[in-house]
Amino acid sequence: MRKLLVPACAAALVATATDARAQAPAESATEAQGFGERASTIFSVESVFGYLTQSYDPNNGGGGLSFTHSGFFPTGFMGTRIGLHHVLPSGVTLGGLFGFAYESGTGPDSSDLTAFNLGPRVGYAGALPKAKMLGYWARVGPSFQLIHVGNSRSSNSTDIWALDLSLEAFFVWTPVEHFGVLAGPSFDIGIAGNASSGNTSEGFKYASSGINAGLVFDF
Amino acid sequence: VRTRSIFAVFALVAPLFVGASARAQETLPFSERAKNVIALDNLGGFAHTSSSVEGSQATGTNNIGLFPLAPLVSRFGYHRFLEGGLSIGGSLIYSHESLNLGGLTPGGTTTFGIAPRIGYAIPAGTSTAFWLRAGFAYLHGSSDNSDSGFWQLAPGAEAYVVLTPFSHFGITIGPFVEYGAVGKQSSCTTAFINPGGGQSVCTARDLHMFFVGLGVGVLADF
């Protein structure tokens, strides 16, 4: 019995050690793969910190609205956004960005504001061959935003929509598995937009430019 | 025979230890699996903010969703875990914004703040933990083109449930509160005393800003 047990246990130990060694290169291989190669899903939190200037310019050339922000968590209708992307084996990414905010005042004559934005994106992600911790991610796609401003005491409301083309190019640093920091420039080129309030309606375009940083988690 | 017996016992037990060690690495709970945490607190959820200035009626807003319209609620922070689940760290608040409306530029505002926190994490399984934090926040705001501004010192706390489905990644969900115990808001106007120039006249009033809500955020630990 002992003669059988000892070789069996020894074989088990060898098998376990072999399994551990086999697993180690597999994990190393995963770590050796860079951004855009090591995972199939990317969850991103973007525009956490940086510089962003946004403008809503009427088509008739009149005075519009613009705001510039630097620092954490940009204010405005297109603030910090959440992204979810799928990575194809080729490095092409398909996904989008999403933002939603609702604010209402607590006073008796207060207004409420609803802002929604959606930005489908196609991109390409990869890592530098000789420095897998350093990656890149270029994306393009439309951005659509919808804004509603109402008032609790009147039926007057303003509805705004805007469509623009977004271009983004990020540098991605992935110091550990599943986590990275992205930073880079982004541009929005206005295509169309409209603001309507009551019987009045006015066309405008939304544009933005900036350099922003965020976090990415890839699984 | 004795040598063979010892070897047999070792051979039998060793794989269990190797397996257990590997599993422990994979299943360490939050606060034990990593020391450093970068946290984006309260990215979204529900937030009620109110501001009360001496001599004026209090104003407030309710926010749902992400918080681009309530930027003081969202926080970027760094925390470090010490032994026993204790954490020290805090959040940094900084923003500068300027508005141009119809060609008029009323001027920009700068907000700066720090919110140190001491916390304690309680594991509730391999991928769930409670993270309780308390501390205070100092906020300071100033106007670019006048002496107007505000400051506030506010005790605050958070009680988050931390979900860690993957290594280096977590989701925080839980209530937060911060109440301005002391603070001042100064409103300044320029009085033209003589044709040669003006003098800034400021009035300081007590300020109490209050933030409370249920926040959802993300964190990276490594």
GROMACS .gro file of C-alpha atoms in nm:
model
  441
    1MET     CA    1   0.000   0.000   0.000
    2ARG     CA    2   0.277   0.237   0.102
    3LYS     CA    3   0.463   0.146  -0.213
    4LEU     CA    4   0.163   0.268  -0.411
    5LEU     CA    5   0.092   0.574  -0.196
    6VAL     CA    6   0.439   0.725  -0.213
    7PRO     CA    7   0.465   0.725  -0.592
    8ALA     CA    8   0.107   0.848  -0.618
    9CYS     CA    9   0.171   1.139  -0.381
   10ALA     CA   10   0.499   1.216  -0.546
   11ALA     CA   11   0.324   1.219  -0.880
   12ALA     CA   12   0.056   1.448  -0.735
   13LEU     CA   13   0.322   1.687  -0.606
   14VAL     CA   14   0.500   1.686  -0.940
   15ALA     CA   15   0.169   1.737  -1.117
   16THR     CA   16   0.079   2.028  -0.890
   17ALA     CA   17   0.418   2.189  -0.937
   18THR     CA   18   0.394   2.132  -1.311
   19ASP     CA   19   0.046   2.282  -1.310
   20ALA     CA   20   0.173   2.585  -1.116
   21ARG     CA   21   0.458   2.630  -1.359
   22ALA     CA   22   0.222   2.592  -1.650
   23GLN     CA   23  -0.009   2.852  -1.498
   24ALA     CA   24   0.272   3.096  -1.426
   25PRO     CA   25   0.376   3.136  -1.790
   26ALA     CA   26   0.009   3.172  -1.883
   27GLU     CA   27  -0.029   3.460  -1.633
   28SER     CA   28   0.301   3.607  -1.747
   29ALA     CA   29   0.180   3.584  -2.102
   30THR     CA   30  -0.134   3.773  -2.004
   31GLU     CA   31   0.073   4.038  -1.829
   32ALA     CA   32   0.311   4.048  -2.122
   33GLN     CA   33   0.025   4.139  -2.347
   34GLY     CA   34  -0.048   4.506  -2.358
   35PHE     CA   35  -0.355   4.723  -2.376
   36GLY     CA   36  -0.585   4.619  -2.659
   37GLU     CA   37  -0.442   4.266  -2.655
   38ARG     CA   38  -0.492   4.133  -2.303
   39ALA     CA   39  -0.870   4.174  -2.262
   40SER     CA   40  -1.189   4.175  -2.462
   41THR     CA   41  -1.387   4.436  -2.269
   42ILE     CA   42  -1.289   4.788  -2.166
   43PHE     CA   43  -1.478   4.989  -1.906
   44SER     CA   44  -1.371   5.352  -1.899
   45VAL     CA   45  -1.437   5.658  -1.688
   46GLU     CA   46  -1.337   5.954  -1.902
   47SER     CA   47  -1.288   6.326  -1.855
   48VAL     CA   48  -1.199   6.289  -1.490
   49PHE     CA   49  -0.926   6.553  -1.506
   50GLY     CA   50  -0.802   6.791  -1.769
   51TYR     CA   51  -0.883   7.094  -1.975
   52LEU     CA   52  -1.202   7.125  -2.176
   53THR     CA   53  -1.359   7.412  -2.365
   54GLN     CA   54  -1.713   7.373  -2.497
   55SER     CA   55  -1.926   7.604  -2.707
   56TYR     CA   56  -2.282   7.618  -2.834
   57ASP     CA   57  -2.275   7.863  -3.124
   58PRO     CA   58  -2.594   7.973  -3.305
   59ASN     CA   59  -2.596   7.935  -3.682
   60ASN     CA   60  -2.704   8.300  -3.722
   61GLY     CA   61  -2.376   8.424  -3.577
   62GLY     CA   62  -2.527   8.565  -3.259
   63GLY     CA   63  -2.375   8.531  -2.916
   64GLY     CA   64  -2.374   8.176  -2.794
   65LEU     CA   65  -2.276   7.994  -2.483
   66SER     CA   66  -1.930   7.868  -2.406
   67PHE     CA   67  -1.755   7.747  -2.097
   68THR     CA   68  -1.402   7.647  -2.022
   69HIS     CA   69  -1.303   7.410  -1.746
   70SER     CA   70  -0.979   7.284  -1.606
   71GLY     CA   71  -0.928   7.047  -1.317
   72PHE     CA   72  -1.132   6.754  -1.193
   73PHE     CA   73  -1.480   6.657  -1.316
   74PRO     CA   74  -1.573   6.913  -1.583
   75THR     CA   75  -1.904   7.085  -1.541
   76GLY     CA   76  -2.152   7.129  -1.822
   77PHE     CA   77  -2.378   6.897  -2.009
   78MET     CA   78  -2.094   6.675  -2.133
   79GLY     CA   79  -1.904   6.610  -1.815
   80THR     CA   80  -1.739   6.294  -1.690
   81ARG     CA   81  -1.864   6.003  -1.899
   82ILE     CA   82  -1.878   5.626  -1.872
   83GLY     CA   83  -1.765   5.405  -2.159
   84LEU     CA   84  -1.801   5.040  -2.245
   85HIS     CA   85  -1.613   4.890  -2.540
   86HIS     CA   86  -1.552   4.549  -2.689
   87VAL     CA   87  -1.208   4.468  -2.822
   88LEU     CA   88  -1.180   4.247  -3.130
   89PRO     CA   89  -0.872   4.026  -3.176
   90SER     CA   90  -0.747   4.271  -3.436
   91GLY     CA   91  -0.738   4.553  -3.181
   92VAL     CA   92  -1.041   4.727  -3.324
   93THR     CA   93  -1.273   4.850  -3.048
   94LEU     CA   94  -1.648   4.887  -3.076
   95GLY     CA   95  -1.848   5.056  -2.806
   96GLY     CA   96  -1.960   5.388  -2.681
   97LEU     CA   97  -1.975   5.657  -2.417
   98PHE     CA   98  -2.274   5.741  -2.208
   99GLY     CA   99  -2.373   6.025  -1.980
  100PHE     CA  100  -2.693   6.111  -1.797
  101ALA     CA  101  -2.773   6.380  -1.545
  102TYR     CA  102  -3.091   6.516  -1.393
  103GLU     CA  103  -3.104   6.816  -1.165
  104SER     CA  104  -3.398   6.984  -1.002
  105GLY     CA  105  -3.410   7.277  -0.765
  106THR     CA  106  -3.581   7.247  -0.429
  107GLY     CA  107  -3.732   7.595  -0.429
  108PRO     CA  108  -4.095   7.673  -0.515
  109ASP     CA  109  -4.007   7.833  -0.848
  110SER     CA  110  -3.719   7.618  -0.953
  111SER     CA  111  -3.617   7.474  -1.284
  112ASP     CA  112  -3.516   7.124  -1.370
  113LEU     CA  113  -3.261   7.007  -1.620
  114THR     CA  114  -3.214   6.672  -1.789
  115ALA     CA  115  -2.902   6.604  -1.994
  116PHE     CA  116  -2.837   6.286  -2.186
  117ASN     CA  117  -2.554   6.205  -2.420
  118LEU     CA  118  -2.456   5.901  -2.619
  119GLY     CA  119  -2.147   5.850  -2.832
  120PRO     CA  120  -2.094   5.531  -3.031
  121ARG     CA  121  -1.725   5.480  -3.104
  122VAL     CA  122  -1.508   5.272  -3.329
  123GLY     CA  123  -1.142   5.270  -3.244
  124TYR     CA  124  -0.813   5.093  -3.248
  125ALA     CA  125  -0.622   4.998  -2.933
  126GLY     CA  126  -0.275   4.860  -2.902
  127ALA     CA  127   0.048   4.859  -2.706
  128LEU     CA  128   0.403   4.949  -2.793
  129PRO     CA  129   0.591   4.630  -2.891
  130LYS     CA  130   0.890   4.703  -2.668
  131ALA     CA  131   0.700   4.861  -2.381
  132LYS     CA  132   0.378   4.672  -2.326
  133MET     CA  133   0.280   4.895  -2.035
  134LEU     CA  134   0.240   5.183  -2.278
  135GLY     CA  135  -0.055   5.171  -2.510
  136TYR     CA  136  -0.262   5.388  -2.738
  137TRP     CA  137  -0.626   5.416  -2.827
  138ALA     CA  138  -0.761   5.621  -3.118
  139ARG     CA  139  -1.137   5.656  -3.159
  140VAL     CA  140  -1.388   5.826  -3.380
  141GLY     CA  141  -1.764   5.846  -3.379
  142PRO     CA  142  -2.066   6.073  -3.347
  143SER     CA  143  -2.182   6.224  -3.021
  144PHE     CA  144  -2.545   6.301  -2.962
  145GLN     CA  145  -2.674   6.508  -2.675
  146LEU     CA  146  -3.022   6.588  -2.561
  147ILE     CA  147  -3.099   6.858  -2.305
  148HIS     CA  148  -3.432   6.954  -2.154
  149VAL     CA  149  -3.482   7.254  -1.929
  150GLY     CA  150  -3.818   7.295  -1.760
  151ASN     CA  151  -3.979   7.495  -1.485
  152SER     CA  152  -4.197   7.361  -1.209
  153ARG     CA  153  -4.443   7.651  -1.221
  154SER     CA  154  -4.483   7.707  -1.591
  155SER     CA  155  -4.518   7.507  -1.906
  156ASN     CA  156  -4.228   7.689  -2.065
  157SER     CA  157  -3.947   7.456  -2.146
  158THR     CA  158  -3.643   7.448  -2.369
  159ASP     CA  159  -3.536   7.142  -2.563
  160ILE     CA  160  -3.193   7.118  -2.718
  161TRP     CA  161  -3.028   6.853  -2.927
  162ALA     CA  162  -2.687   6.847  -3.088
  163LEU     CA  163  -2.493   6.611  -3.307
  164ASP     CA  164  -2.120   6.630  -3.360
  165LEU     CA  165  -1.827   6.424  -3.480
  166SER     CA  166  -1.586   6.326  -3.204
  167LEU     CA  167  -1.218   6.248  -3.246
  168GLU     CA  168  -1.012   6.115  -2.958
  169ALA     CA  169  -0.652   5.994  -2.929
  170PHE     CA  170  -0.538   5.856  -2.597
  171PHE     CA  171  -0.212   5.745  -2.453
  172VAL     CA  172  -0.278   5.454  -2.214
  173TRP     CA  173  -0.054   5.349  -1.927
  174THR     CA  174  -0.133   5.004  -1.785
  175PRO     CA  175   0.092   4.946  -1.482
  176VAL     CA  176  -0.103   4.642  -1.359
  177GLU     CA  177  -0.350   4.389  -1.490
  178HIS     CA  178  -0.708   4.514  -1.551
  179PHE     CA  179  -0.621   4.880  -1.481
  180GLY     CA  180  -0.487   5.174  -1.675
  181VAL     CA  181  -0.476   5.550  -1.700
  182LEU     CA  182  -0.564   5.720  -2.025
  183ALA     CA  183  -0.486   6.074  -2.130
  184GLY     CA  184  -0.500   6.262  -2.454
  185PRO     CA  185  -0.669   6.518  -2.673
  186SER     CA  186  -1.030   6.512  -2.781
  187PHE     CA  187  -1.222   6.721  -3.031
  188ASP     CA  188  -1.589   6.761  -3.115
  189ILE     CA  189  -1.677   6.910  -3.452
  190GLY     CA  190  -2.033   7.038  -3.468
  191ILE     CA  191  -2.259   6.891  -3.736
  192ALA     CA  192  -2.610   6.997  -3.643
  193GLY     CA  193  -2.818   7.110  -3.351
  194ASN     CA  194  -3.134   7.286  -3.255
  195ALA     CA  195  -3.278   7.466  -2.955
  196SER     CA  196  -3.652   7.517  -2.932
  197SER     CA  197  -3.854   7.701  -2.672
  198GLY     CA  198  -4.223   7.760  -2.725
  199ASN     CA  199  -4.271   7.874  -3.084
  200THR     CA  200  -3.912   7.978  -3.137
  201SER     CA  201  -3.646   7.756  -3.275
  202GLU     CA  202  -3.281   7.820  -3.349
  203GLY     CA  203  -3.009   7.613  -3.509
  204PHE     CA  204  -2.664   7.590  -3.356
  205LYS     CA  205  -2.358   7.371  -3.341
  206TYR     CA  206  -2.173   7.224  -3.048
  207ALA     CA  207  -1.796   7.209  -3.052
  208SER     CA  208  -1.535   7.121  -2.796
  209SER     CA  209  -1.164   7.066  -2.761
  210GLY     CA  210  -0.950   6.959  -2.473
  211ILE     CA  211  -0.704   6.725  -2.321
  212ASN     CA  212  -0.837   6.491  -2.060
  213ALA     CA  213  -0.739   6.203  -1.837
  214GLY     CA  214  -0.943   5.911  -1.711
  215LEU     CA  215  -0.927   5.553  -1.591
  216VAL     CA  216  -0.973   5.231  -1.787
  217PHE     CA  217  -1.041   4.882  -1.660
  218ASP     CA  218  -1.004   4.596  -1.906
  219PHE     CA  219  -1.132   4.243  -1.845
  220VAL     CA  220   1.025   0.315   0.620
  221ARG     CA  221   1.022   0.631   0.838
  222THR     CA  222   1.172   0.837   0.555
  223ARG     CA  223   0.915   0.701   0.318
  224SER     CA  224   0.637   0.783   0.565
  225ILE     CA  225   0.754   1.141   0.610
  226PHE     CA  226   0.784   1.180   0.238
  227ALA     CA  227   0.439   1.033   0.191
  228VAL     CA  228   0.285   1.277   0.439
  229PHE     CA  229   0.474   1.568   0.284
  230ALA     CA  230   0.372   1.460  -0.063
  231LEU     CA  231   0.012   1.434   0.047
  232VAL     CA  232   0.000   1.771   0.225
  233ALA     CA  233   0.220   1.983  -0.001
  234PRO     CA  234  -0.025   1.998  -0.292
  235LEU     CA  235  -0.293   2.117  -0.052
  236PHE     CA  236  -0.070   2.403   0.066
  237VAL     CA  237   0.028   2.496  -0.288
  238GLY     CA  238  -0.336   2.495  -0.391
  239ALA     CA  239  -0.444   2.689  -0.084
  240SER     CA  240  -0.172   2.949  -0.139
  241ALA     CA  241  -0.276   2.996  -0.500
  242ARG     CA  242  -0.639   3.026  -0.401
  243ALA     CA  243  -0.555   3.274  -0.124
  244GLN     CA  244  -0.375   3.497  -0.377
  245GLU     CA  245  -0.679   3.485  -0.599
  246THR     CA  246  -0.935   3.539  -0.326
  247LEU     CA  247  -0.785   3.796  -0.091
  248PRO     CA  248  -1.051   4.047   0.005
  249PHE     CA  249  -1.038   4.421  -0.055
  250SER     CA  250  -0.797   4.600   0.183
  251GLU     CA  251  -0.582   4.287   0.207
  252ARG     CA  252  -0.510   4.226  -0.158
  253ALA     CA  253  -0.354   4.571  -0.218
  254LYS     CA  254  -0.224   4.869  -0.024
  255ASN     CA  255  -0.288   5.158  -0.261
  256VAL     CA  256  -0.630   5.271  -0.375
  257ILE     CA  257  -0.719   5.533  -0.634
  258ALA     CA  258  -1.085   5.613  -0.587
  259LEU     CA  259  -1.332   5.805  -0.796
  260ASP     CA  260  -1.604   5.855  -0.537
  261ASN     CA  261  -1.963   5.951  -0.612
  262LEU     CA  262  -1.940   5.960  -0.990
  263GLY     CA  263  -2.314   5.918  -0.995
  264GLY     CA  264  -2.616   5.811  -0.798
  265PHE     CA  265  -2.837   6.048  -0.604
  266ALA     CA  266  -2.715   6.366  -0.439
  267HIS     CA  267  -2.887   6.645  -0.251
  268THR     CA  268  -2.690   6.963  -0.213
  269SER     CA  269  -2.799   7.273  -0.029
  270SER     CA  270  -2.641   7.603   0.048
  271SER     CA  271  -2.746   7.833   0.328
  272VAL     CA  272  -2.610   8.186   0.346
  273GLU     CA  273  -2.678   8.405   0.648
  274GLY     CA  274  -2.967   8.637   0.581
  275SER     CA  275  -3.078   8.455   0.266
  276GLN     CA  276  -3.315   8.175   0.194
  277ALA     CA  277  -3.145   7.837   0.159
  278THR     CA  278  -3.120   7.696  -0.192
  279GLY     CA  279  -3.085   7.334  -0.287
  280THR     CA  280  -3.074   7.090  -0.574
  281ASN     CA  281  -3.136   6.722  -0.622
  282ASN     CA  282  -2.922   6.533  -0.873
  283ILE     CA  283  -2.971   6.190  -1.023
  284GLY     CA  284  -2.743   6.013  -1.269
  285LEU     CA  285  -2.387   6.121  -1.318
  286PHE     CA  286  -2.293   6.440  -1.141
  287PRO     CA  287  -2.162   6.689  -1.402
  288LEU     CA  288  -2.397   6.947  -1.254
  289ALA     CA  289  -2.283   6.888  -0.896
  290PRO     CA  290  -1.907   6.867  -0.937
  291LEU     CA  291  -1.823   6.919  -0.570
  292VAL     CA  292  -1.986   6.586  -0.489
  293SER     CA  293  -1.761   6.376  -0.714
  294ARG     CA  294  -1.416   6.326  -0.566
  295PHE     CA  295  -1.077   6.199  -0.682
  296GLY     CA  296  -0.890   6.037  -0.398
  297TYR     CA  297  -0.596   5.829  -0.292
  298HIS     CA  298  -0.594   5.602   0.012
  299ARG     CA  299  -0.338   5.366   0.159
  300PHE     CA  300  -0.424   5.063   0.365
  301LEU     CA  301  -0.227   4.999   0.681
  302GLU     CA  302  -0.238   4.684   0.887
  303GLY     CA  303  -0.572   4.557   1.010
  304GLY     CA  304  -0.794   4.717   0.749
  305LEU     CA  305  -0.719   5.073   0.854
  306SER     CA  306  -0.687   5.325   0.571
  307ILE     CA  307  -0.561   5.681   0.555
  308GLY     CA  308  -0.589   5.912   0.259
  309GLY     CA  309  -0.817   6.170   0.115
  310SER     CA  310  -0.956   6.349  -0.184
  311LEU     CA  311  -0.832   6.644  -0.380
  312ILE     CA  312  -1.071   6.897  -0.525
  313TYR     CA  313  -0.965   7.144  -0.789
  314SER     CA  314  -1.146   7.311  -1.074
  315HIS     CA  315  -1.140   7.636  -1.261
  316GLU     CA  316  -1.430   7.729  -1.481
  317SER     CA  317  -1.526   8.030  -1.682
  318LEU     CA  318  -1.845   8.108  -1.868
  319ASN     CA  319  -1.910   8.319  -2.172
  320LEU     CA  320  -2.276   8.394  -2.233
  321GLY     CA  321  -2.367   8.594  -2.542
  322GLY     CA  322  -2.031   8.766  -2.551
  323LEU     CA  323  -2.040   8.854  -2.182
  324THR     CA  324  -1.776   8.700  -1.959
  325PRO     CA  325  -1.869   8.737  -1.594
  326GLY     CA  326  -1.538   8.587  -1.492
  327GLY     CA  327  -1.407   8.256  -1.384
  328THR     CA  328  -1.416   8.081  -1.050
  329THR     CA  329  -1.160   7.855  -0.892
  330THR     CA  330  -1.248   7.592  -0.636
  331PHE     CA  331  -0.987   7.411  -0.435
  332GLY     CA  332  -1.025   7.167  -0.153
  333ILE     CA  333  -0.890   6.875   0.038
  334ALA     CA  334  -1.085   6.606   0.217
  335PRO     CA  335  -0.862   6.388   0.438
  336ARG     CA  336  -1.015   6.060   0.548
  337ILE     CA  337  -0.939   5.784   0.789
  338GLY     CA  338  -1.119   5.462   0.718
  339TYR     CA  339  -1.170   5.102   0.810
  340ALA     CA  340  -1.249   4.817   0.575
  341ILE     CA  341  -1.438   4.511   0.686
  342PRO     CA  342  -1.427   4.214   0.448
  343ALA     CA  343  -1.759   4.041   0.393
  344GLY     CA  344  -1.643   3.769   0.160
  345THR     CA  345  -1.384   3.743  -0.110
  346SER     CA  346  -1.535   4.002  -0.342
  347THR     CA  347  -1.735   4.222  -0.105
  348ALA     CA  348  -1.630   4.456   0.174
  349PHE     CA  349  -1.758   4.748   0.376
  350TRP     CA  350  -1.543   5.058   0.377
  351LEU     CA  351  -1.629   5.318   0.638
  352ARG     CA  352  -1.450   5.651   0.618
  353ALA     CA  353  -1.471   5.975   0.811
  354GLY     CA  354  -1.287   6.303   0.812
  355PHE     CA  355  -1.345   6.659   0.705
  356ALA     CA  356  -1.331   6.869   0.391
  357TYR     CA  357  -1.191   7.213   0.345
  358LEU     CA  358  -1.328   7.395   0.042
  359HIS     CA  359  -1.217   7.731  -0.086
  360GLY     CA  360  -1.364   7.916  -0.381
  361SER     CA  361  -1.255   8.243  -0.537
  362SER     CA  362  -1.354   8.465  -0.823
  363ASP     CA  363  -1.107   8.565  -1.094
  364ASN     CA  364  -1.209   8.928  -1.124
  365SER     CA  365  -1.324   9.020  -0.775
  366ASP     CA  366  -1.248   8.946  -0.413
  367SER     CA  367  -1.568   8.743  -0.379
  368GLY     CA  368  -1.537   8.387  -0.265
  369PHE     CA  369  -1.613   8.136   0.002
  370TRP     CA  370  -1.455   7.885   0.236
  371GLN     CA  371  -1.597   7.605   0.440
  372LEU     CA  372  -1.487   7.338   0.684
  373ALA     CA  373  -1.714   7.036   0.678
  374PRO     CA  374  -1.706   6.709   0.871
  375GLY     CA  375  -1.802   6.423   0.646
  376ALA     CA  376  -1.829   6.048   0.620
  377GLU     CA  377  -1.896   5.770   0.373
  378ALA     CA  378  -2.012   5.411   0.423
  379TYR     CA  379  -1.944   5.219   0.106
  380VAL     CA  380  -2.004   4.865   0.001
  381VAL     CA  381  -1.705   4.772  -0.216
  382LEU     CA  382  -1.754   4.511  -0.485
  383THR     CA  383  -1.431   4.369  -0.628
  384PRO     CA  384  -1.519   4.128  -0.908
  385PHE     CA  385  -1.170   4.151  -1.062
  386SER     CA  386  -0.822   4.221  -0.935
  387HIS     CA  387  -0.731   4.592  -0.928
  388PHE     CA  388  -1.093   4.694  -0.988
  389GLY     CA  389  -1.378   4.778  -0.756
  390ILE     CA  390  -1.717   4.948  -0.744
  391THR     CA  391  -1.821   5.157  -0.446
  392ILE     CA  392  -2.185   5.206  -0.354
  393GLY     CA  393  -2.310   5.376  -0.043
  394PRO     CA  394  -2.427   5.683   0.142
  395PHE     CA  395  -2.217   5.994   0.190
  396VAL     CA  396  -2.268   6.308   0.391
  397GLU     CA  397  -2.080   6.630   0.446
  398TYR     CA  398  -2.208   6.926   0.645
  399GLY     CA  399  -2.048   7.266   0.652
  400ALA     CA  400  -1.993   7.335   1.019
  401VAL     CA  401  -1.818   7.668   0.967
  402GLY     CA  402  -1.774   7.880   0.659
  403LYS     CA  403  -1.798   8.225   0.513
  404GLN     CA  404  -1.914   8.366   0.184
  405SER     CA  405  -1.783   8.705   0.089
  406SER     CA  406  -1.957   8.919  -0.168
  407CYS     CA  407  -1.760   9.213  -0.297
  408THR     CA  408  -1.854   9.519  -0.495
  409THR     CA  409  -1.634   9.796  -0.621
  410ALA     CA  410  -1.724  10.135  -0.481
  411PHE     CA  411  -1.597  10.431  -0.682
  412ILE     CA  412  -1.496  10.678  -0.415
  413ASN     CA  413  -1.314  10.915  -0.642
  414PRO     CA  414  -1.257  10.945  -1.017
  415GLY     CA  415  -0.912  10.798  -0.978
  416GLY     CA  416  -1.023  10.446  -0.894
  417GLY     CA  417  -1.245  10.218  -0.693
  418GLN     CA  418  -1.231  10.033  -0.365
  419SER     CA  419  -1.350   9.681  -0.312
  420VAL     CA  420  -1.611   9.657  -0.038
  421CYS     CA  421  -1.677   9.307   0.087
  422THR     CA  422  -1.947   9.163   0.307
  423ALA     CA  423  -1.884   8.828   0.475
  424ARG     CA  424  -2.173   8.607   0.579
  425ASP     CA  425  -2.196   8.264   0.738
  426LEU     CA  426  -2.214   7.982   0.486
  427HIS     CA  427  -2.326   7.623   0.536
  428MET     CA  428  -2.314   7.387   0.238
  429PHE     CA  429  -2.457   7.042   0.284
  430PHE     CA  430  -2.403   6.735   0.066
  431VAL     CA  431  -2.583   6.407   0.121
  432GLY     CA  432  -2.669   6.119  -0.105
  433LEU     CA  433  -2.614   5.770  -0.228
  434GLY     CA  434  -2.305   5.754  -0.446
  435VAL     CA  435  -2.167   5.509  -0.695
  436GLY     CA  436  -1.798   5.519  -0.783
  437VAL     CA  437  -1.509   5.308  -0.900
  438LEU     CA  438  -1.165   5.234  -0.760
  439ALA     CA  439  -0.838   5.081  -0.863
  440ASP     CA  440  -0.625   4.906  -0.601
  441PHE     CA  441  -0.271   4.787  -0.648
   0.00000   0.00000   0.00000
